[in-house]
């Protein structure tokens, strides 16, 4: 395997217990262990996190923006999926 | 965040051949929607961003050198810890920005090579020497102050990864400016020799700080297009004026004199008027003829060369680990 060029990793940080990990950026490292070390130095210098995930960027499968109409438009006209679509008469409570 | 190859879209064709895509792109920009790495973008937009973001990254990296010069000579342990933290932040800022540039399809190695060969520029300010401890104060106060003025509008840049990197950078940058001003404050309240040192630093850093905003609007060839693309939000001259307006009262508070005989408050406009910038000096420094250009590049080249074995060893170790995992 040619590792002359360190691969790119994506970094996800959980800022505190109870919240999910969130993408914060990326970095280069020789392997995942080094990526964790670098992520700690690069993205948590001011106590921004209590947990770090790193993943090889190549392992991320992303949708194509050209597919956005097919992927996301069908949800737009389904307004009945939102509670505000329904009429609640005055006087009815706890609904 | 995306690797090369993943985001190489068919924007190689001149934008003129893709009027419908170009119109859709400008519509998004005008509506303040962000452009993300995999979205279609005009080749010129991509090129402008690669140039601007990589110059910005290089400036952060080279910017560590003038300040690093004083880490071992900081006057107290507290100042040394602060300066170390600041220089470490600059390295971090460089890395956030390189990552943002890489989302546009240029590799880290190419970017580093462009810096080392002198093909890419970095901010002219870092080619001036840090002669005294007061220079560390002046850099934090003026250079980081000017940088913040430039960077805050970049948090709203139309290109998502750049804007996100800038949000992180701006959060960290304000400590840089305050620690610099505090150094100046201590010196200006000190002995006569310390006051003189502070004044001398202001004298040397004032004009180069004003030059950081780049050429005047009449001579800035990229401004109009960058504003239309919402990469830039304010012109160079607008930002420079804002900087002068906020910084002059700060100098007055320190009891220091801004080295500009033409500086005066204009009651009518509500702005300071200031003297003509020596643009010849600016262009000379950009061309490589500043006081420290050669020294800065030599220092970067040396760090790159002397770090080569570390990069190779880390790669060899990662290979070995991968082979062991495969065999197990």
Short mmCIF file of C-alpha atoms in Angstrom, two decimals:
data_model
loop_
_atom_site.label_atom_id
_atom_site.label_comp_id
_atom_site.label_asym_id
_atom_site.label_seq_id
_atom_site.Cartn_x
_atom_site.Cartn_y
_atom_site.Cartn_z
CA UNK A 1 0.00 0.00 0.00
CA UNK A 2 1.39 3.39 -0.91
CA UNK A 3 1.27 5.50 2.21
CA UNK A 4 3.71 8.13 1.09
CA UNK A 5 0.81 10.56 1.21
CA UNK A 6 -1.05 10.45 4.46
CA UNK A 7 -4.74 9.84 3.80
CA UNK A 8 -7.51 12.23 4.79
CA UNK A 9 -9.70 11.53 7.81
CA UNK A 10 -12.99 13.13 8.82
CA UNK A 11 -13.31 14.15 12.46
CA UNK A 12 -16.49 14.01 14.55
CA UNK A 13 -16.66 15.39 18.09
CA UNK A 14 -19.19 14.84 20.86
CA UNK A 15 -19.11 18.16 22.67
CA UNK A 16 -20.65 16.75 25.85
CA UNK A 17 -22.42 13.63 27.04
CA UNK A 18 -25.99 13.59 25.82
CA UNK A 19 -25.23 15.11 22.41
CA UNK A 20 -24.39 13.23 19.23
CA UNK A 21 -21.03 13.42 17.50
CA UNK A 22 -20.86 16.21 14.95
CA UNK A 23 -18.60 16.66 11.96
CA UNK A 24 -16.01 19.34 12.73
CA UNK A 25 -13.48 19.04 9.92
CA UNK A 26 -10.78 16.85 8.49
CA UNK A 27 -7.07 16.18 8.77
CA UNK A 28 -4.29 14.05 7.34
CA UNK A 29 -2.68 11.21 9.30
CA UNK A 30 -0.70 8.07 8.57
CA UNK A 31 -3.32 5.88 10.23
CA UNK A 32 -6.43 6.05 12.39
CA UNK A 33 -4.53 6.11 15.69
CA UNK A 34 -2.52 9.10 14.58
CA UNK A 35 -5.69 10.72 13.26
CA UNK A 36 -7.17 10.49 16.77
CA UNK A 37 -4.08 12.12 18.27
CA UNK A 38 -4.09 14.88 15.70
CA UNK A 39 -7.83 15.42 16.09
CA UNK A 40 -7.31 15.92 19.81
CA UNK A 41 -4.64 18.57 19.17
CA UNK A 42 -6.44 20.22 16.30
CA UNK A 43 -10.09 20.22 17.33
CA UNK A 44 -10.21 20.11 21.14
CA UNK A 45 -7.71 22.75 22.28
CA UNK A 46 -10.45 24.56 24.21
CA UNK A 47 -12.34 21.67 25.75
CA UNK A 48 -14.64 21.32 22.74
CA UNK A 49 -15.15 17.61 23.21
CA UNK A 50 -15.48 14.55 25.41
CA UNK A 51 -15.28 11.98 22.62
CA UNK A 52 -13.72 11.84 19.15
CA UNK A 53 -14.55 9.71 16.11
CA UNK A 54 -12.30 9.61 13.06
CA UNK A 55 -13.02 7.86 9.79
CA UNK A 56 -11.06 7.50 6.59
CA UNK A 57 -12.69 10.03 4.22
CA UNK A 58 -12.74 7.45 1.42
CA UNK A 59 -15.12 5.33 3.50
CA UNK A 60 -17.80 7.98 3.40
CA UNK A 61 -20.47 7.39 0.78
CA UNK A 62 -22.14 10.66 -0.14
CA UNK A 63 -25.23 11.45 -2.17
CA UNK A 64 -24.82 13.37 -5.40
CA UNK A 65 -26.30 16.89 -5.49
CA UNK A 66 -27.54 16.12 -9.02
CA UNK A 67 -29.86 13.53 -7.47
CA UNK A 68 -31.36 16.02 -5.05
CA UNK A 69 -34.67 16.44 -6.90
CA UNK A 70 -35.34 12.67 -6.89
CA UNK A 71 -34.09 12.25 -3.34
CA UNK A 72 -35.57 15.16 -1.52
CA UNK A 73 -38.42 16.73 -3.49
CA UNK A 74 -40.92 13.90 -2.87
CA UNK A 75 -41.00 14.90 0.81
CA UNK A 76 -41.94 18.47 0.04
CA UNK A 77 -45.61 17.93 -0.85
CA UNK A 78 -46.33 15.57 2.01
CA UNK A 79 -47.37 18.26 4.37
CA UNK A 80 -49.68 15.82 6.18
CA UNK A 81 -46.53 14.44 7.82
CA UNK A 82 -46.36 17.50 10.01
CA UNK A 83 -48.66 18.03 13.01
CA UNK A 84 -49.46 21.57 11.86
CA UNK A 85 -51.40 20.09 8.89
CA UNK A 86 -54.28 19.03 11.17
CA UNK A 87 -57.09 21.11 12.49
CA UNK A 88 -57.50 21.11 16.24
CA UNK A 89 -60.78 22.74 17.30
CA UNK A 90 -60.77 25.27 20.12
CA UNK A 91 -61.47 23.59 23.40
CA UNK A 92 -59.65 20.36 22.58
CA UNK A 93 -56.57 20.06 24.73
CA UNK A 94 -53.61 17.73 25.25
CA UNK A 95 -53.47 16.81 21.55
CA UNK B 1 -14.20 17.25 3.74
CA UNK B 2 -14.28 15.36 0.48
CA UNK B 3 -11.28 13.68 -1.01
CA UNK B 4 -9.93 14.56 -4.38
CA UNK B 5 -11.65 12.86 -7.23
CA UNK B 6 -14.94 12.75 -5.36
CA UNK B 7 -15.58 16.40 -6.01
CA UNK B 8 -14.10 16.80 -9.45
CA UNK B 9 -17.20 17.93 -11.25
CA UNK B 10 -17.66 18.80 -14.87
CA UNK B 11 -16.89 22.44 -14.41
CA UNK B 12 -13.80 22.33 -16.58
CA UNK B 13 -15.84 23.75 -19.44
CA UNK B 14 -16.02 27.49 -19.61
CA UNK B 15 -18.99 28.80 -17.66
CA UNK B 16 -20.20 30.50 -20.83
CA UNK B 17 -21.01 27.04 -22.21
CA UNK B 18 -23.19 26.28 -19.22
CA UNK B 19 -25.46 29.31 -18.94
CA UNK B 20 -28.23 27.45 -17.09
CA UNK B 21 -25.81 26.09 -14.48
CA UNK B 22 -24.18 29.47 -14.09
CA UNK B 23 -27.55 31.15 -13.61
CA UNK B 24 -28.59 28.58 -11.01
CA UNK B 25 -25.27 29.03 -9.23
CA UNK B 26 -25.56 32.82 -9.07
CA UNK B 27 -29.18 32.47 -7.91
CA UNK B 28 -28.04 30.33 -4.99
CA UNK B 29 -25.28 32.75 -4.09
CA UNK B 30 -27.66 35.72 -4.30
CA UNK B 31 -30.11 33.91 -2.03
CA UNK B 32 -27.32 33.47 0.53
CA UNK B 33 -27.34 29.70 0.09
CA UNK B 34 -23.96 28.09 0.65
CA UNK B 35 -22.06 26.33 -2.10
CA UNK B 36 -20.78 22.93 -0.96
CA UNK B 37 -17.88 20.89 -2.39
CA UNK B 38 -19.90 18.62 -4.67
CA UNK B 39 -22.09 21.39 -6.07
CA UNK B 40 -21.46 22.71 -9.54
CA UNK B 41 -19.41 25.89 -9.51
CA UNK B 42 -17.75 27.99 -12.22
CA UNK B 43 -14.09 27.03 -12.74
CA UNK B 44 -13.08 30.61 -11.96
CA UNK B 45 -14.91 30.53 -8.62
CA UNK B 46 -13.04 27.34 -7.73
CA UNK B 47 -9.73 28.85 -8.83
CA UNK B 48 -10.31 32.07 -6.90
CA UNK B 49 -11.15 30.14 -3.76
CA UNK B 50 -8.16 27.82 -4.04
CA UNK B 51 -5.93 30.85 -4.44
CA UNK B 52 -7.47 32.80 -1.58
CA UNK B 53 -7.86 29.92 0.91
CA UNK B 54 -4.37 28.55 0.27
CA UNK B 55 -2.79 32.01 0.58
CA UNK B 56 -4.67 32.36 3.81
CA UNK B 57 -3.44 28.94 5.04
CA UNK B 58 0.15 29.73 4.06
CA UNK B 59 -0.10 33.02 5.96
CA UNK B 60 -1.13 31.19 9.13
CA UNK B 61 1.78 28.77 8.77
CA UNK B 62 4.43 31.38 7.94
CA UNK B 63 2.86 33.61 10.61
CA UNK B 64 4.14 31.22 13.27
CA UNK B 65 7.74 32.20 12.47
CA UNK B 66 7.97 35.83 13.60
CA UNK B 67 6.24 34.98 16.89
CA UNK B 68 8.04 31.67 17.38
CA UNK B 69 11.15 33.81 17.44
CA UNK B 70 10.17 35.03 20.93
CA UNK B 71 8.90 31.84 22.60
CA UNK B 72 12.21 31.09 24.29
CA UNK B 73 12.68 34.73 25.28
CA UNK B 74 9.22 35.59 26.60
CA UNK B 75 9.63 37.72 29.74
CA UNK B 76 7.61 35.48 32.08
CA UNK B 77 6.35 31.91 32.21
CA UNK B 78 2.79 33.21 31.82
CA UNK B 79 3.69 35.11 28.64
CA UNK B 80 5.51 32.08 27.33
CA UNK B 81 2.51 29.80 27.91
CA UNK B 82 0.23 32.35 26.19
CA UNK B 83 2.55 32.76 23.22
CA UNK B 84 2.90 28.99 22.82
CA UNK B 85 -0.88 28.63 22.82
CA UNK B 86 -1.21 31.40 20.25
CA UNK B 87 1.40 29.94 17.91
CA UNK B 88 -0.25 26.52 18.26
CA UNK B 89 -3.55 28.14 17.26
CA UNK B 90 -1.92 29.57 14.13
CA UNK B 91 -0.81 26.07 13.15
CA UNK B 92 -4.37 24.89 13.73
CA UNK B 93 -5.78 27.71 11.61
CA UNK B 94 -3.44 26.77 8.80
CA UNK B 95 -4.66 23.18 8.98
CA UNK B 96 -8.37 24.08 8.99
CA UNK B 97 -7.76 26.21 5.91
CA UNK B 98 -5.69 23.63 4.04
CA UNK B 99 -8.55 21.16 4.60
CA UNK B 100 -11.03 23.69 3.25
CA UNK B 101 -8.85 24.25 0.16
CA UNK B 102 -8.56 20.49 -0.38
CA UNK B 103 -12.34 20.19 -0.72
CA UNK B 104 -11.88 22.10 -3.99
CA UNK B 105 -9.80 19.30 -5.48
CA UNK B 106 -6.25 20.40 -4.79
CA UNK B 107 -3.96 18.16 -2.71
CA UNK B 108 -2.11 19.13 0.45
CA UNK B 109 1.20 18.23 -1.18
CA UNK B 110 0.53 20.56 -4.09
CA UNK B 111 -0.33 23.39 -1.71
CA UNK B 112 2.81 22.91 0.36
CA UNK B 113 4.89 22.75 -2.78
CA UNK B 114 3.39 26.01 -4.06
CA UNK B 115 4.42 27.70 -0.82
CA UNK B 116 7.94 26.30 -0.79
CA UNK B 117 8.65 27.11 -4.42
CA UNK B 118 7.37 30.66 -3.94
CA UNK B 119 4.58 30.10 -6.47
CA UNK B 120 1.93 30.86 -3.86
CA UNK B 121 1.91 34.07 -1.86
CA UNK B 122 1.31 34.64 1.82
CA UNK B 123 0.50 37.82 3.70
CA UNK B 124 3.17 40.48 3.24
CA UNK B 125 3.11 41.29 6.97
CA UNK B 126 5.07 38.19 7.97
CA UNK B 127 8.12 39.34 6.08
CA UNK B 128 8.88 41.92 8.74
CA UNK B 129 11.19 41.04 11.66
CA UNK B 130 10.26 40.83 15.35
CA UNK B 131 13.08 42.82 16.90
CA UNK B 132 11.80 43.35 20.45
CA UNK B 133 9.25 41.83 22.85
CA UNK B 134 6.96 44.77 22.10
CA UNK B 135 6.68 43.44 18.55
CA UNK B 136 4.81 40.44 19.96
CA UNK B 137 2.37 42.88 21.52
CA UNK B 138 2.06 44.90 18.32
CA UNK B 139 1.48 41.77 16.22
CA UNK B 140 -1.33 40.54 18.45
CA UNK B 141 -2.96 43.94 18.65
CA UNK B 142 -2.49 45.21 15.08
CA UNK B 143 -1.81 42.22 12.86
CA UNK B 144 -4.39 39.96 14.47
CA UNK B 145 -6.69 42.97 14.75
CA UNK B 146 -6.43 43.56 11.01
CA UNK B 147 -6.83 39.83 10.37
CA UNK B 148 -10.04 39.74 12.43
CA UNK B 149 -11.41 42.70 10.47
CA UNK B 150 -10.80 40.71 7.30
CA UNK B 151 -11.98 37.38 8.64
CA UNK B 152 -15.27 38.19 10.32
CA UNK B 153 -17.03 38.85 6.99
CA UNK B 154 -15.45 35.65 5.62
CA UNK B 155 -17.56 33.67 8.13
CA UNK B 156 -20.44 34.50 5.73
CA UNK B 157 -18.50 33.54 2.60
CA UNK B 158 -20.60 31.70 0.00
CA UNK B 159 -18.35 28.63 0.07
CA UNK B 160 -19.45 26.43 2.98
CA UNK B 161 -16.15 24.79 4.02
CA UNK B 162 -14.31 28.13 3.99
CA UNK B 163 -17.05 29.85 5.98
CA UNK B 164 -17.06 27.05 8.58
CA UNK B 165 -13.27 27.17 8.96
CA UNK B 166 -13.50 30.93 9.44
CA UNK B 167 -16.12 30.62 12.18
CA UNK B 168 -13.75 28.40 14.14
CA UNK B 169 -10.78 30.68 13.47
CA UNK B 170 -12.60 33.86 14.48
CA UNK B 171 -13.66 32.29 17.77
CA UNK B 172 -10.02 31.63 18.58
CA UNK B 173 -8.61 34.83 17.18
CA UNK B 174 -10.00 37.31 19.67
CA UNK B 175 -7.76 35.98 22.45
CA UNK B 176 -4.81 36.66 20.13
CA UNK B 177 -5.69 40.30 19.78
CA UNK B 178 -6.39 40.82 23.47
CA UNK B 179 -3.17 39.23 24.66
CA UNK B 180 -1.29 41.52 22.26
CA UNK B 181 -3.06 44.62 23.49
CA UNK B 182 -2.36 43.57 27.07
CA UNK B 183 1.36 43.33 26.32
CA UNK B 184 1.22 46.85 24.87
CA UNK B 185 -0.72 48.06 27.91
CA UNK B 186 1.86 46.65 30.33
CA UNK B 187 4.71 48.24 28.39
CA UNK B 188 2.99 51.60 28.03
CA UNK B 189 2.46 51.71 31.80
CA UNK B 190 6.07 50.69 32.45
CA UNK B 191 9.42 52.45 32.49
CA UNK B 192 10.42 55.03 29.89
CA UNK B 193 12.45 52.38 28.11
CA UNK B 194 9.39 50.10 27.96
CA UNK B 195 7.20 52.92 26.66
CA UNK B 196 9.77 53.68 23.99
CA UNK B 197 9.83 50.02 23.05
CA UNK B 198 6.04 50.01 22.66
CA UNK B 199 6.10 53.20 20.56
CA UNK B 200 8.90 51.82 18.39
CA UNK B 201 6.88 48.65 17.74
CA UNK B 202 3.80 50.70 16.79
CA UNK B 203 5.97 52.83 14.49
CA UNK B 204 7.22 49.77 12.63
CA UNK B 205 3.99 47.74 12.48
CA UNK B 206 1.40 50.42 11.76
CA UNK B 207 1.90 50.85 8.02
CA UNK B 208 2.54 47.17 7.23
CA UNK B 209 -0.71 46.40 9.12
CA UNK B 210 -2.65 48.81 6.90
CA UNK B 211 -1.11 47.11 3.86
CA UNK B 212 -2.54 43.78 5.02
CA UNK B 213 -5.91 44.77 3.54
CA UNK B 214 -4.37 44.68 0.09
CA UNK B 215 -4.28 47.25 -2.73
CA UNK B 216 -6.74 50.13 -2.83
CA UNK B 217 -10.09 49.44 -4.48
CA UNK B 218 -9.05 51.13 -7.73
CA UNK B 219 -6.14 48.68 -8.08
CA UNK B 220 -7.74 45.52 -6.72
CA UNK B 221 -8.34 43.32 -9.73
CA UNK B 222 -10.33 40.57 -8.00
CA UNK B 223 -12.66 42.61 -5.82
CA UNK B 224 -15.69 43.09 -8.09
CA UNK B 225 -16.01 39.43 -9.04
CA UNK B 226 -15.34 38.24 -5.49
CA UNK B 227 -18.07 40.53 -4.19
CA UNK B 228 -20.55 39.25 -6.79
CA UNK B 229 -19.74 35.70 -5.70
CA UNK B 230 -20.03 36.71 -2.06
CA UNK B 231 -16.54 35.49 -1.29
CA UNK B 232 -15.80 39.03 -0.20
CA UNK B 233 -18.34 41.22 1.57
CA UNK B 234 -16.42 44.47 1.88
CA UNK B 235 -13.76 46.08 -0.28
CA UNK B 236 -10.15 46.41 0.85
CA UNK B 237 -10.52 50.13 1.45
CA UNK B 238 -13.72 49.71 3.47
CA UNK B 239 -12.05 47.19 5.77
CA UNK B 240 -8.92 49.32 6.08
CA UNK B 241 -11.03 52.32 7.09
CA UNK B 242 -12.87 50.26 9.72
CA UNK B 243 -9.56 49.10 11.12
CA UNK B 244 -8.17 52.63 11.39
CA UNK B 245 -11.40 53.86 13.01
CA UNK B 246 -11.33 51.25 15.78
CA UNK B 247 -7.56 51.14 16.31
CA UNK B 248 -6.68 54.83 16.67
CA UNK B 249 -8.64 55.25 19.94
CA UNK B 250 -6.95 52.09 21.26
CA UNK B 251 -3.55 53.66 20.55
CA UNK B 252 -4.65 56.86 22.28
CA UNK B 253 -5.64 54.87 25.36
CA UNK B 254 -2.13 53.43 25.45
CA UNK B 255 -0.69 56.93 25.21
CA UNK B 256 1.06 55.98 21.98
CA UNK B 257 1.24 58.01 18.82
CA UNK B 258 0.16 56.55 15.48
CA UNK B 259 3.04 57.30 13.09
CA UNK B 260 1.01 59.24 10.53
CA UNK B 261 1.24 63.06 10.37
CA UNK B 262 -1.86 63.16 8.15
CA UNK B 263 -4.08 61.28 10.58
CA UNK B 264 -7.08 63.34 11.64
CA UNK B 265 -10.65 62.81 12.75
CA UNK B 266 -13.23 63.99 10.24
CA UNK B 267 -16.28 65.17 12.13
CA UNK B 268 -18.47 65.17 9.03
CA UNK B 269 -17.80 61.65 7.80
CA UNK B 270 -17.33 60.17 11.26
CA UNK B 271 -14.12 58.53 10.09
CA UNK B 272 -10.42 59.08 10.46
CA UNK B 273 -8.52 60.40 7.46
CA UNK B 274 -5.10 58.91 7.07
CA UNK B 275 -2.00 59.38 4.95
CA UNK B 276 -1.00 57.71 1.70
CA UNK B 277 0.29 54.14 2.00
CA UNK B 278 3.71 53.44 0.49
CA UNK B 279 2.48 50.95 -2.12
CA UNK B 280 5.95 50.59 -3.57
CA UNK B 281 7.02 49.00 -0.29
CA UNK B 282 3.98 46.71 -0.38
CA UNK B 283 4.73 45.46 -3.91
CA UNK B 284 8.42 45.04 -3.13
CA UNK B 285 7.60 42.85 -0.12
CA UNK B 286 5.11 40.84 -2.18
CA UNK B 287 7.74 40.34 -4.87
CA UNK B 288 10.05 38.80 -2.31
CA UNK B 289 12.16 41.81 -1.44
CA UNK B 290 10.91 42.40 2.11
CA UNK B 291 13.27 42.28 5.09
CA UNK B 292 12.62 38.59 5.88
CA UNK B 293 11.15 36.93 2.76
CA UNK B 294 14.15 34.73 2.15
CA UNK B 295 14.54 33.82 5.82
CA UNK B 296 10.86 32.81 6.12
CA UNK B 297 10.93 30.51 3.11
CA UNK B 298 14.23 29.01 4.19
CA UNK B 299 12.74 28.26 7.61
CA UNK B 300 9.71 26.56 6.00
CA UNK B 301 11.91 24.57 3.64
CA UNK B 302 14.14 23.49 6.53
CA UNK B 303 11.14 22.38 8.61
CA UNK B 304 9.78 20.48 5.60
CA UNK B 305 13.09 18.75 4.86
CA UNK B 306 13.89 17.92 8.44
CA UNK B 307 10.40 16.55 8.99
CA UNK B 308 10.63 14.21 6.00
CA UNK B 309 11.95 11.25 8.01
CA UNK B 310 9.09 11.65 10.51
CA UNK B 311 6.50 11.51 7.74
CA UNK B 312 8.21 8.48 6.19
CA UNK B 313 8.59 6.68 9.54
CA UNK B 314 4.94 7.26 10.41
CA UNK B 315 3.88 5.93 7.01
CA UNK B 316 6.16 2.87 7.37
CA UNK B 317 4.76 2.20 10.84
CA UNK B 318 1.19 2.49 9.59
CA UNK B 319 2.02 0.04 6.79
CA UNK B 320 3.52 -2.42 9.25
CA UNK B 321 0.48 -2.22 11.51
CA UNK B 322 -1.83 -2.74 8.55
CA UNK B 323 0.14 -5.82 7.44
CA UNK B 324 0.03 -7.27 10.95
CA UNK B 325 -3.70 -6.76 11.16
CA UNK B 326 -4.13 -8.43 7.77
CA UNK B 327 -1.99 -11.42 8.84
CA UNK B 328 -3.72 -11.88 12.20
#
